[in-house]
Coordinates of C-alpha atoms and ligand atoms in Angstrom, one line a residue:
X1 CA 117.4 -7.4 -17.0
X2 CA 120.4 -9.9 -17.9
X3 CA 121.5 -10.0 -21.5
X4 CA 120.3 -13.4 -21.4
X5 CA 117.2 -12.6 -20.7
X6 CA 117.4 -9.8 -22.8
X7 CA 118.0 -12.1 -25.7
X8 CA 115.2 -15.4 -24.8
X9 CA 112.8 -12.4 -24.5
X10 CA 113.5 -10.8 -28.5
X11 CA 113.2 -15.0 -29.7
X12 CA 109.9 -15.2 -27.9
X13 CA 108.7 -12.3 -29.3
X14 CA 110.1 -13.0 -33.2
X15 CA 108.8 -16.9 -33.1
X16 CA 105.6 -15.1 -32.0
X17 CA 105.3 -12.8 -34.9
X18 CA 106.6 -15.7 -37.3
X19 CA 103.8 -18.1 -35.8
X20 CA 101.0 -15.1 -37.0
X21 CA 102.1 -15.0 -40.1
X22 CA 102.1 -18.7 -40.4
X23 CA 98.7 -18.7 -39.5
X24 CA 98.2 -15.7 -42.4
X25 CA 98.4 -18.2 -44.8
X26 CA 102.0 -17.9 -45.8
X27 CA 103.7 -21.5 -45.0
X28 CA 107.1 -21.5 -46.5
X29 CA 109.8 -24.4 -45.6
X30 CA 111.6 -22.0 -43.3
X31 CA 112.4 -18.0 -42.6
X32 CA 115.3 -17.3 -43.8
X33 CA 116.9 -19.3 -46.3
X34 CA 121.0 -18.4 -46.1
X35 CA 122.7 -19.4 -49.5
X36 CA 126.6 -20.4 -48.0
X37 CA 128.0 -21.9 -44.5
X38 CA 131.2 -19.3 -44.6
X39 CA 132.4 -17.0 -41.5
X40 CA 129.4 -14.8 -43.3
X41 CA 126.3 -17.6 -43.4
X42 CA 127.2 -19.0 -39.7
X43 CA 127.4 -15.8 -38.5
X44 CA 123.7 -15.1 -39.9
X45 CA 122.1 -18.4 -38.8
X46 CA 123.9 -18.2 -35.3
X47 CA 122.6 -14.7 -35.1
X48 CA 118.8 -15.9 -36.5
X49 CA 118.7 -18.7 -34.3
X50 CA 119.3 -16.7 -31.3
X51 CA 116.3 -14.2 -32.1
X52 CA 114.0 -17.7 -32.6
X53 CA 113.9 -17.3 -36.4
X54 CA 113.9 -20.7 -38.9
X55 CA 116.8 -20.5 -41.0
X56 CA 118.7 -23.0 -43.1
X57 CA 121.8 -22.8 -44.7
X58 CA 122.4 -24.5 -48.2
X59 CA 125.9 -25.0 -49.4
X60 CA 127.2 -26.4 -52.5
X61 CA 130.2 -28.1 -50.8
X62 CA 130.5 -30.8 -48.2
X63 CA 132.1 -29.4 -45.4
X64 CA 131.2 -25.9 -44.0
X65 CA 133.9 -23.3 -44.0
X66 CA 133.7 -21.9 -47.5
X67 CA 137.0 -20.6 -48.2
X68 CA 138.0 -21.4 -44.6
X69 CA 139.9 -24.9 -44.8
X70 CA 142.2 -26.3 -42.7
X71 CA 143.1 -28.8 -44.7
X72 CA 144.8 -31.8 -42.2
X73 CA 145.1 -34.0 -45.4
X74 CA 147.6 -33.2 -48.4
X75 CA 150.6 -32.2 -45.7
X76 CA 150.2 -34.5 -43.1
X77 CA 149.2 -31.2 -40.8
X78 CA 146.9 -28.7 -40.3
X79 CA 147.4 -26.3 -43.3
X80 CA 145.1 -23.5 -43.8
X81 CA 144.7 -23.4 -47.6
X82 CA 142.4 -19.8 -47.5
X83 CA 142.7 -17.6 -43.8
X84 CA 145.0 -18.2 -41.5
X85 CA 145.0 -15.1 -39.4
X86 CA 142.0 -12.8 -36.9
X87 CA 143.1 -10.0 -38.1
X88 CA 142.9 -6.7 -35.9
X89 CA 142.4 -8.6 -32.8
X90 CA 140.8 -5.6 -30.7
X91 CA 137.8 -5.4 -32.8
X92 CA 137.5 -8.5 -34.6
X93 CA 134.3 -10.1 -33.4
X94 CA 135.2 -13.5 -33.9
X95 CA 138.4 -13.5 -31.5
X96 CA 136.3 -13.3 -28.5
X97 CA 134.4 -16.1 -29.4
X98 CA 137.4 -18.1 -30.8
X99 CA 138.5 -17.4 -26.7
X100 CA 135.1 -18.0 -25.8
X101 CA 135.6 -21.8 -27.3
X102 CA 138.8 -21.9 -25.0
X103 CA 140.7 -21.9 -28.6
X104 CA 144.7 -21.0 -28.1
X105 CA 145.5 -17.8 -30.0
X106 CA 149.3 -17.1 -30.7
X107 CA 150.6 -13.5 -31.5
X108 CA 151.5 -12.9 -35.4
X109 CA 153.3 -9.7 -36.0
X110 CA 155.0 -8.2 -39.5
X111 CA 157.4 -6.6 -37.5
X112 CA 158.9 -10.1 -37.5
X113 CA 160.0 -10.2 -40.8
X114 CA 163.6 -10.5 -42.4
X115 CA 164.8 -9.9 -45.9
X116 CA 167.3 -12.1 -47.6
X117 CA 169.3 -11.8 -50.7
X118 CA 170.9 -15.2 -51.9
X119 CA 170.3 -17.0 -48.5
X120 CA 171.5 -14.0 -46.3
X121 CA 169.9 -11.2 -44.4
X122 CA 169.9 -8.2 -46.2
X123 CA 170.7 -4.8 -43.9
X124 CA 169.6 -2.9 -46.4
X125 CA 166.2 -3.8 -45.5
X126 CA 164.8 -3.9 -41.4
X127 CA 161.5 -4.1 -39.7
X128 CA 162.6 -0.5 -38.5
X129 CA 163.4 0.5 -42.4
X130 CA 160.3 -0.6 -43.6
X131 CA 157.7 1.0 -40.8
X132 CA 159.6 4.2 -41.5
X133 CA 158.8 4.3 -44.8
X134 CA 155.0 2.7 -43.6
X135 CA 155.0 6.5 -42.0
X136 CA 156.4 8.3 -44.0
X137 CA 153.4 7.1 -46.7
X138 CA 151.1 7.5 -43.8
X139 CA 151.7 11.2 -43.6
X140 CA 151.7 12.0 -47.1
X141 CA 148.1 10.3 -47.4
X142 CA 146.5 10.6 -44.3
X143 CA 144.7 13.8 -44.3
X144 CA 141.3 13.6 -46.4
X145 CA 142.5 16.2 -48.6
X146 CA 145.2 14.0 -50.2
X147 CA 142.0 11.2 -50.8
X148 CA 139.7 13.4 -52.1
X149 CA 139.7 11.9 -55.6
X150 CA 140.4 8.6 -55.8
X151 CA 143.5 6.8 -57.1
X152 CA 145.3 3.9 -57.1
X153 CA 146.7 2.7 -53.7
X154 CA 149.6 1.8 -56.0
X155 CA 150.2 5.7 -57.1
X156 CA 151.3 6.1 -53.4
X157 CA 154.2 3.8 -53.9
X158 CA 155.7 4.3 -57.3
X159 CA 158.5 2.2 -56.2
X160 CA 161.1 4.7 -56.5
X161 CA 162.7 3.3 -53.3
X162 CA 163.5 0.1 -51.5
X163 CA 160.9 0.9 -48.7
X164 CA 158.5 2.0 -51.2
X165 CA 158.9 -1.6 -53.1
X166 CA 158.6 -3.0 -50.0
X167 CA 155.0 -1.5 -48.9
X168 CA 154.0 -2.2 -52.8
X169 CA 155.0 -5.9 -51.8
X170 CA 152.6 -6.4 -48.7
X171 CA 149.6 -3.6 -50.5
X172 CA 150.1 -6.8 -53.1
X173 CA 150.0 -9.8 -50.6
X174 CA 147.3 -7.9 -48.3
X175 CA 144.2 -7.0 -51.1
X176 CA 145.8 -10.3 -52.9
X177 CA 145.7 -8.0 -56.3
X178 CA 148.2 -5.8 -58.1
X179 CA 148.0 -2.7 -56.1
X180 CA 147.9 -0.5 -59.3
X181 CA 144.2 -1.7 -59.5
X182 CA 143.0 -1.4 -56.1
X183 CA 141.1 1.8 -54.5
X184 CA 143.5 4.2 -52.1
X185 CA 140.0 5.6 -50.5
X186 CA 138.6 1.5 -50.0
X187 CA 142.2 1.1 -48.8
X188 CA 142.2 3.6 -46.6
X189 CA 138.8 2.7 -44.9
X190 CA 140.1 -0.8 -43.6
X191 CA 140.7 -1.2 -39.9
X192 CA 144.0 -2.4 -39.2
X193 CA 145.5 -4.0 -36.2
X194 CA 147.7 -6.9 -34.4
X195 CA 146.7 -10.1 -35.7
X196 CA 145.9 -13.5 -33.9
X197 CA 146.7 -17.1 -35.3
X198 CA 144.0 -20.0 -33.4
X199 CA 145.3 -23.5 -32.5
X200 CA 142.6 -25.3 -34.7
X201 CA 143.1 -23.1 -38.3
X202 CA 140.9 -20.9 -39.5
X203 CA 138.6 -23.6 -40.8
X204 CA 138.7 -25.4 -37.2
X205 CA 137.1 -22.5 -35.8
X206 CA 134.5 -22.0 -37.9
X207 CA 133.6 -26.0 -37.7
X208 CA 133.5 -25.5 -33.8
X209 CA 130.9 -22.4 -34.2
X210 CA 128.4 -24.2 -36.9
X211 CA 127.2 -26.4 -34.3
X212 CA 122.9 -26.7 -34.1
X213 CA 122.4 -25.0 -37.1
X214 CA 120.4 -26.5 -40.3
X215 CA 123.2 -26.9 -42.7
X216 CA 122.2 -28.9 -45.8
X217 CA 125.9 -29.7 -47.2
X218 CA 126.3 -30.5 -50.7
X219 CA 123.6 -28.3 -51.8
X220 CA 124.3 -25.9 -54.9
X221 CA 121.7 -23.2 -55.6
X222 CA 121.6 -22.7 -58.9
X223 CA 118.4 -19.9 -59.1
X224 CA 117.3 -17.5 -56.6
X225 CA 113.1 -16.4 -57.6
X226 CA 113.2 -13.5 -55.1
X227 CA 109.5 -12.3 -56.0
X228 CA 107.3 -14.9 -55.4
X229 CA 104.2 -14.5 -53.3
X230 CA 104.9 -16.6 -50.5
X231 CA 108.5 -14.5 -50.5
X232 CA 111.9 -16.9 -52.0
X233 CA 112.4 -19.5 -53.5
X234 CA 116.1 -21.3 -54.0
X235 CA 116.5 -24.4 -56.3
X236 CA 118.9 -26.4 -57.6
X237 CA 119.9 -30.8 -57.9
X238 CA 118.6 -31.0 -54.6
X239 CA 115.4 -29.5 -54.9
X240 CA 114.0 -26.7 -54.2
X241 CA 113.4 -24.7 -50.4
X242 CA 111.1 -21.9 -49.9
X243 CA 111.1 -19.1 -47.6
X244 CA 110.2 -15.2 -46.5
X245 CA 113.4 -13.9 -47.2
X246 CA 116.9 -15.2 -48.6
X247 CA 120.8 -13.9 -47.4
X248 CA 123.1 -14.7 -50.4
X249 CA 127.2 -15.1 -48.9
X250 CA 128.6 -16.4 -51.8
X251 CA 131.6 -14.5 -53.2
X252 CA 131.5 -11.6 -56.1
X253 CA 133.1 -13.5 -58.6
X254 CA 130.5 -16.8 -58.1
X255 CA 128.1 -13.9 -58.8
X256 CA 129.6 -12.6 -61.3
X257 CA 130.4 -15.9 -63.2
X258 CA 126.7 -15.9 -63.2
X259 CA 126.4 -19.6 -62.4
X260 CA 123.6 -18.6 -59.9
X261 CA 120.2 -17.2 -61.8
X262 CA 118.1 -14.6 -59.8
X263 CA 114.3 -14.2 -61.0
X264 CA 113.9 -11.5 -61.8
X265 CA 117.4 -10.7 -62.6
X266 CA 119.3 -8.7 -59.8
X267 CA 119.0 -4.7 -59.7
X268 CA 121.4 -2.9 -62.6
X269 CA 122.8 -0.8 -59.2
X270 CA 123.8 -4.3 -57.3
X271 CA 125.4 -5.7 -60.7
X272 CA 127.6 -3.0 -61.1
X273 CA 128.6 -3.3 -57.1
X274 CA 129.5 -6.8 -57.7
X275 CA 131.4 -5.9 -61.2
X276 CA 133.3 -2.9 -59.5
X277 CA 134.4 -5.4 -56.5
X278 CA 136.5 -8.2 -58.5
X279 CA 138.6 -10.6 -56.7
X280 CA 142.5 -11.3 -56.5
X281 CA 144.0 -14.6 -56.8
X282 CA 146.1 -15.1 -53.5
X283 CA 147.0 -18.1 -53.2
X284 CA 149.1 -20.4 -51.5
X285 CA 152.1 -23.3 -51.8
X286 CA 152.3 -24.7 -48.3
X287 CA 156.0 -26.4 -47.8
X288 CA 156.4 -29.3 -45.1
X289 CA 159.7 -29.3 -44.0
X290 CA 161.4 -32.7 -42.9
X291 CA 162.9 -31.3 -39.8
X292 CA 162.1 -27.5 -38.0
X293 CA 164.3 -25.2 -38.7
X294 CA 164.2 -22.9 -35.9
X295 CA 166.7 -20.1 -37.1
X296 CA 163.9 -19.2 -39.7
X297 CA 161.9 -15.5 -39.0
X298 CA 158.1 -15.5 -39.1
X299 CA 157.7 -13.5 -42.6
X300 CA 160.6 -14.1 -45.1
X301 CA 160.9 -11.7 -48.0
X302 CA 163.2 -12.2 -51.2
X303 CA 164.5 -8.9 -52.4
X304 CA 165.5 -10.4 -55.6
X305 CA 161.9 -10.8 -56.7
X306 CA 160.4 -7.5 -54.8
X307 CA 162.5 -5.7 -56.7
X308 CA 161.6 -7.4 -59.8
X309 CA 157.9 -7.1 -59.1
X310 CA 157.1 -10.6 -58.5
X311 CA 154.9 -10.0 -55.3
X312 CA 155.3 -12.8 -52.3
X313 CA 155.5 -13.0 -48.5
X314 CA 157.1 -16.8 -46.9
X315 CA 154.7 -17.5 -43.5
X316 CA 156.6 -19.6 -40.8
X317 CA 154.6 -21.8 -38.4
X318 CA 155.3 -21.1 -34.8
X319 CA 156.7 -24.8 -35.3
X320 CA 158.7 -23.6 -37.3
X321 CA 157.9 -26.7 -39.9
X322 CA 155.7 -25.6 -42.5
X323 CA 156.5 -22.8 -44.5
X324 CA 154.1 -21.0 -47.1
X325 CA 154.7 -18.9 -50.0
X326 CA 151.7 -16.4 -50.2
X327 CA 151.4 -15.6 -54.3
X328 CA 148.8 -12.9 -55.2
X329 CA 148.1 -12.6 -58.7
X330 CA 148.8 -11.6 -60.8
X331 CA 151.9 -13.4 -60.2
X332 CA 149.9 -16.5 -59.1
X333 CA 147.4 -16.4 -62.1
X334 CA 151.1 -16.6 -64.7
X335 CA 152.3 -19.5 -62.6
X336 CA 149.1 -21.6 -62.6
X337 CA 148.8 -20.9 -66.1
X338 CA 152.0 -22.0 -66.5
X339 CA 151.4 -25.3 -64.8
X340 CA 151.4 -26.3 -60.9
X341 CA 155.1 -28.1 -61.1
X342 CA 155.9 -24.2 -62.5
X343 CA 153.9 -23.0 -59.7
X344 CA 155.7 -25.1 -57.0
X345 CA 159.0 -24.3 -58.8
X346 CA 158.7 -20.9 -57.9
X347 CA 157.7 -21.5 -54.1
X348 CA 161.1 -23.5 -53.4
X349 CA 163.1 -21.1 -55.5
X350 CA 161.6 -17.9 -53.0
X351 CA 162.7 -20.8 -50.0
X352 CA 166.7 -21.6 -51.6
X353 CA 167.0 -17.6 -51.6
X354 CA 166.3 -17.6 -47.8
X355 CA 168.0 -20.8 -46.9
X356 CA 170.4 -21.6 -49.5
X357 CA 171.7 -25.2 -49.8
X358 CA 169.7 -26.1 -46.8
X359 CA 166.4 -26.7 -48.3
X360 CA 164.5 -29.7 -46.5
X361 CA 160.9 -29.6 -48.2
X362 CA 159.8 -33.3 -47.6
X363 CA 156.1 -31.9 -49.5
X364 CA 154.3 -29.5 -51.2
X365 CA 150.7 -28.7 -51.8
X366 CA 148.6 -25.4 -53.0
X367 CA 145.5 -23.4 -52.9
X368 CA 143.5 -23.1 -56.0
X369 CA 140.9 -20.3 -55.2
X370 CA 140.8 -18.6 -58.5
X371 CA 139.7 -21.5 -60.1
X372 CA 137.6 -23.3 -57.6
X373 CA 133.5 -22.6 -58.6
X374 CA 132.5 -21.5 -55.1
X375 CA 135.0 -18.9 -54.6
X376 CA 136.7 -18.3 -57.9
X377 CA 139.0 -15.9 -56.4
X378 CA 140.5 -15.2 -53.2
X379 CA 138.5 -11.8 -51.3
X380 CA 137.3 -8.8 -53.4
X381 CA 138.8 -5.2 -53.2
X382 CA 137.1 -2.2 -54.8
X383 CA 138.6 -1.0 -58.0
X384 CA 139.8 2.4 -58.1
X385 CA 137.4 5.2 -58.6
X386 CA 134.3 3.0 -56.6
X387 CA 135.6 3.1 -53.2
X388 CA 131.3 3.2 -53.0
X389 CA 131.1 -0.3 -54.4
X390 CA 130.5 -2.4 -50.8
X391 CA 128.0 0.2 -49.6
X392 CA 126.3 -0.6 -53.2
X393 CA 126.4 -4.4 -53.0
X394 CA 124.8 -4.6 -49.3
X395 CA 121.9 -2.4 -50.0
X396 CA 119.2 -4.9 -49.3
X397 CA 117.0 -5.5 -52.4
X398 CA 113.3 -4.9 -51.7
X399 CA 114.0 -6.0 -48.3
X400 CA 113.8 -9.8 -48.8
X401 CA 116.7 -10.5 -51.0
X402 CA 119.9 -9.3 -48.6
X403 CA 123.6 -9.9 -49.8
X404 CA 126.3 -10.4 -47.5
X405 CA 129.7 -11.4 -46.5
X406 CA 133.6 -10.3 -47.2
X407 CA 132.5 -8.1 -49.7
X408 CA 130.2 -6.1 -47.8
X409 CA 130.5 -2.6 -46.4
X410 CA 132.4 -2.9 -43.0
X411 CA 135.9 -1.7 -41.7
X412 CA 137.2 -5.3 -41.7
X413 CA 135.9 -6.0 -45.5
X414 CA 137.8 -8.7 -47.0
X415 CA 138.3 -10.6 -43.8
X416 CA 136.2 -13.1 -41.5
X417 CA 135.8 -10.7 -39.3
X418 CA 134.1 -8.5 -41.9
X419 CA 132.1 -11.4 -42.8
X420 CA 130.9 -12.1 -39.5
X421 CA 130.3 -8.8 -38.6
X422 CA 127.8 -7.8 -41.7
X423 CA 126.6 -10.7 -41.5
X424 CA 125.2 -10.6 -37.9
X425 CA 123.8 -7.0 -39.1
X426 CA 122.0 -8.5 -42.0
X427 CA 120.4 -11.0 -40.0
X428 CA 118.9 -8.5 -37.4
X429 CA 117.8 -6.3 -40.5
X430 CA 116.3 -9.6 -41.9
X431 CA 114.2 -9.8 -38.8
X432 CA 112.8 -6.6 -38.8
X433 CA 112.1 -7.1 -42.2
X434 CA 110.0 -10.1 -41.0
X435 CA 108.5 -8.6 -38.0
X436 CA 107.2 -5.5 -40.3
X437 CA 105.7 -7.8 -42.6
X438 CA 103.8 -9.8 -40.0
X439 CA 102.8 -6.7 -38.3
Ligands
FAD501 C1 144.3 -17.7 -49.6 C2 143.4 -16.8 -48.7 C3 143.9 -16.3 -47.6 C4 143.1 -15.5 -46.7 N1 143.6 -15.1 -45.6 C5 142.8 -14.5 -44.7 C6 143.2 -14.3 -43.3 O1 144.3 -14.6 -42.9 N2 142.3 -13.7 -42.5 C7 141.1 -13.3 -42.8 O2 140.3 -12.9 -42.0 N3 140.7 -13.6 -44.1 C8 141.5 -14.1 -45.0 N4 141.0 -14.4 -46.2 C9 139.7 -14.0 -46.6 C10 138.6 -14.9 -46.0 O3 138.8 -16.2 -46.4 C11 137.2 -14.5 -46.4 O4 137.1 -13.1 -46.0 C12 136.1 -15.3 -45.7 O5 136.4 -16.6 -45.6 C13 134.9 -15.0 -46.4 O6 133.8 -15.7 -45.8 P1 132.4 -15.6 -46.5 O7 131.4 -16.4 -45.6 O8 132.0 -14.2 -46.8 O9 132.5 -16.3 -47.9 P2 132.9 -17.9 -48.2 O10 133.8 -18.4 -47.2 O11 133.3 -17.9 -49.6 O12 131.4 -18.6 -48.0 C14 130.5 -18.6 -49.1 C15 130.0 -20.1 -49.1 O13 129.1 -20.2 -50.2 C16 129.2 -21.4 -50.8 N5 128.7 -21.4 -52.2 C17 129.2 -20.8 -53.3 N6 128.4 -21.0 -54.3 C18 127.3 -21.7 -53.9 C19 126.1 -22.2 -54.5 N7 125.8 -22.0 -55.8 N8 125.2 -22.8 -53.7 C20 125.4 -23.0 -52.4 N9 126.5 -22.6 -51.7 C21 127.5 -21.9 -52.5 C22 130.7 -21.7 -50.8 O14 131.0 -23.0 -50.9 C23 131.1 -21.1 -49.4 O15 131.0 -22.1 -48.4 C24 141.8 -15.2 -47.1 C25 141.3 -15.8 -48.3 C26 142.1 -16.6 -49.1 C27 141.5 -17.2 -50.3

């Protein structure tokens, strides 16, 4: 039997078993009601859809995406204001749909990055520098015996060396925190691999893949009853939209901000999952050069501000006309405080170190994660000592409430291609879940 028929025979049988408990007397708007039209909520709804289950996605914005934007509007280009990368291309599941979609993927690679020290290369500091001292940390943590109680994934680079500053640097820029408060053992469980950049940004892709799915836009849920007879019920100014079970993709911190009630209030255990996996502020000031500059490296670091601690990375375009100063907090969070003409200060200052009197920034414009009320934040990490905390926030609740998403437990957490992944999971448990009720 063919995949495909593999697949048209599971939908029959699930739209069967929906159909009989229809006629049971339990008539609800849809199935599955999926709160969020992220990497996460498409992934579920493409996934339900496919196994001939209702679903429909409510989202409090009005676009799809979620914290994937390309934003083609404030810099005259396609700018990716949240993701920009697949990471770990050989097990990402979105990468071979992205090829699927005939979608150009470039190569990215870190191995492509240069130091400067006032607008000149620094020797001091070489790809082959830093991946030795990538090893050397590698060797010192890599057995299980060295993980066995948990610390800081900052303890392992005190920073008593240039290569040590270095790795603190790109811990800080890749879990988008101060690595003193991140878990080494949550760390340590990531997958990690060669990366992939698409043609149409981050939030491109995910527009091509929502196509034929219910997505109500500009629909904010602002309670979750989770224990009603018929099964869910989500409300908010639109309404409200019942259904069997619910999948809830919105971020950690828009749950823990609380701005989303849950009838009956959600389980103690799943609170303290979402309070033990708080969010960084990464964000971004993309630069629109007036001409390419093709002499500039992929990644461009400024030792000046590694060594004092102020954590950045400058992305290059393969055009090599937009450059973009990646700020995690809690750098970030002291320069928006500070004000955004501070904050954009700061960017061109990082770009005068590399290029000196050249500078040719024609326009500016930022990300605003942190303080935007569907993300508030940029991806969460798991604070030390609860390297358990993703396994603890997907544990399905009663089996009808299901969270999901970049938090959740999988090797590429924090990512879309975590997202996806946990996602597609959750929506097959969420059909057995169905089919055992209607049994
Ligand atoms: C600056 C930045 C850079 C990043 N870089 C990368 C990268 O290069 N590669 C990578 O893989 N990942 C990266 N990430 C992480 C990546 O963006 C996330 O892992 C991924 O987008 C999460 O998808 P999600 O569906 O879980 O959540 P979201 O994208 O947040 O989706 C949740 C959805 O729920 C909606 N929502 C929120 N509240 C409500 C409500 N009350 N009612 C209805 N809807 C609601 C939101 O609007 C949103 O659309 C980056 C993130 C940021 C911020």
């Amino acid at each position: 039997m063919t995949a495909l028929n593999r697949r048209a025979l599971v939908g029959g049988l699930a739209a069967s078993t929906l159909a009989f408990s229809v006629r049971a007397g339990t008539v609800t708007d849809t199935d599955v009601i999926i709160i969020g039209a992220g990497y996460a909520g498409i992934s579920a709804a493409r996934q339900l859809k496919a196994l001939g289950i209702r679903a429909v996605i409510l989202e409090a914005r009005d676009r799809v995406g979620g914290r994937a934007f390309t934003d083609t509007q404030s810099l005259g280009r396609k700018f990716d204001k949240g993701p920009y990368w697949l990471h770990n291309k050989a097990t990402n599941p979105v990468v071979p749909l992205a090829k699927a979609a005939g979608i150009e993927l470039t190569e990215s690679a870190y191995s492509n990055m240069v130091a400067f020290e006032d607008g000149a290369v620094l020797q001091a500091m070489t790809p082959a520098k830093f991946f030795a001292a990538g090893e050397a940390l590698e060797r010192k943590i890599s057995s299980p015996f060295a993980r066995l109680k948990d610390r800081s994934l900052g303890s392992t680079v005190p920073g008593t060396n240039l290569g040590q500053k270095y790795l603190r640097n790109m811990f800080a820029v890749e879990m988008g925190d101060d690595p003193d408060l991140v878990s080494l053992q949550g760390y340590y469980n990531l997958e990690a691999g060669e990366d992939l950049v698409p043609a149409t940004g981050m939030g491109g892709l995910i527009t091509s893949l929502s196509g034929g799915l219910d997505i109500r836009l500009n629909c904010p849920v602002s309670r979750i009853a989770w224990k009603e007879a018929h099964g869910v019920t989500a409300e908010g100014p639109f309404g409200r939209l019942t259904a069997r079970k619910i999948i809830v993709t919105v971020s950690t911190g828009v749950l823990a901000k609380g701005a989303m009630r849950f009838d009956p209030a959600l389980p103690l255990a799943t609170q303290e999952a979402i309070s033990n996996l708080p969010m960084g502020a990464f964000e971004k000031v993309g630069m629109m050069l007036s001409q390419p500059m093709p002499d500039l490296p992929e990644y461009a670091l400024v030792n000046k501000y590694i060594e004092q601690g102020k954590y950045h990375s400058l992305l290059v375009t393969p055009d090599k006309q937009l450059v973009t100063a990646l700020l995690p907090s809690p750098l970030s969070r002291e320069l928006y405080a500070e004000g955004l003409p501070a904050l954009h200060a700061f960017a061109l200052e990082l770009f005068k170190n590399v290029v000196g009197n050249r500078v040719n920034v024609a326009m500016t414009a930022n990300s605003d994660w942190h303080r935007d009320p569907y993300a508030m934040g940029s991806y969460a990490y798991q604070k030390v000592g609860h390297a358990a905390a993703r396994k603890g926030y997907s544990q399905p609740i009663e089996d009808r409430l299901f969270l999901t998403g970049e938090a959740a437990d999988d090797p590429l957490a924090l990512t879309v291609g975590g997202a996806w992944r946990h996602a597609q999971k959750t929506a097959l448990r969420v059909s057995k879940a169905l089919r055992a009720k209607a049994a």
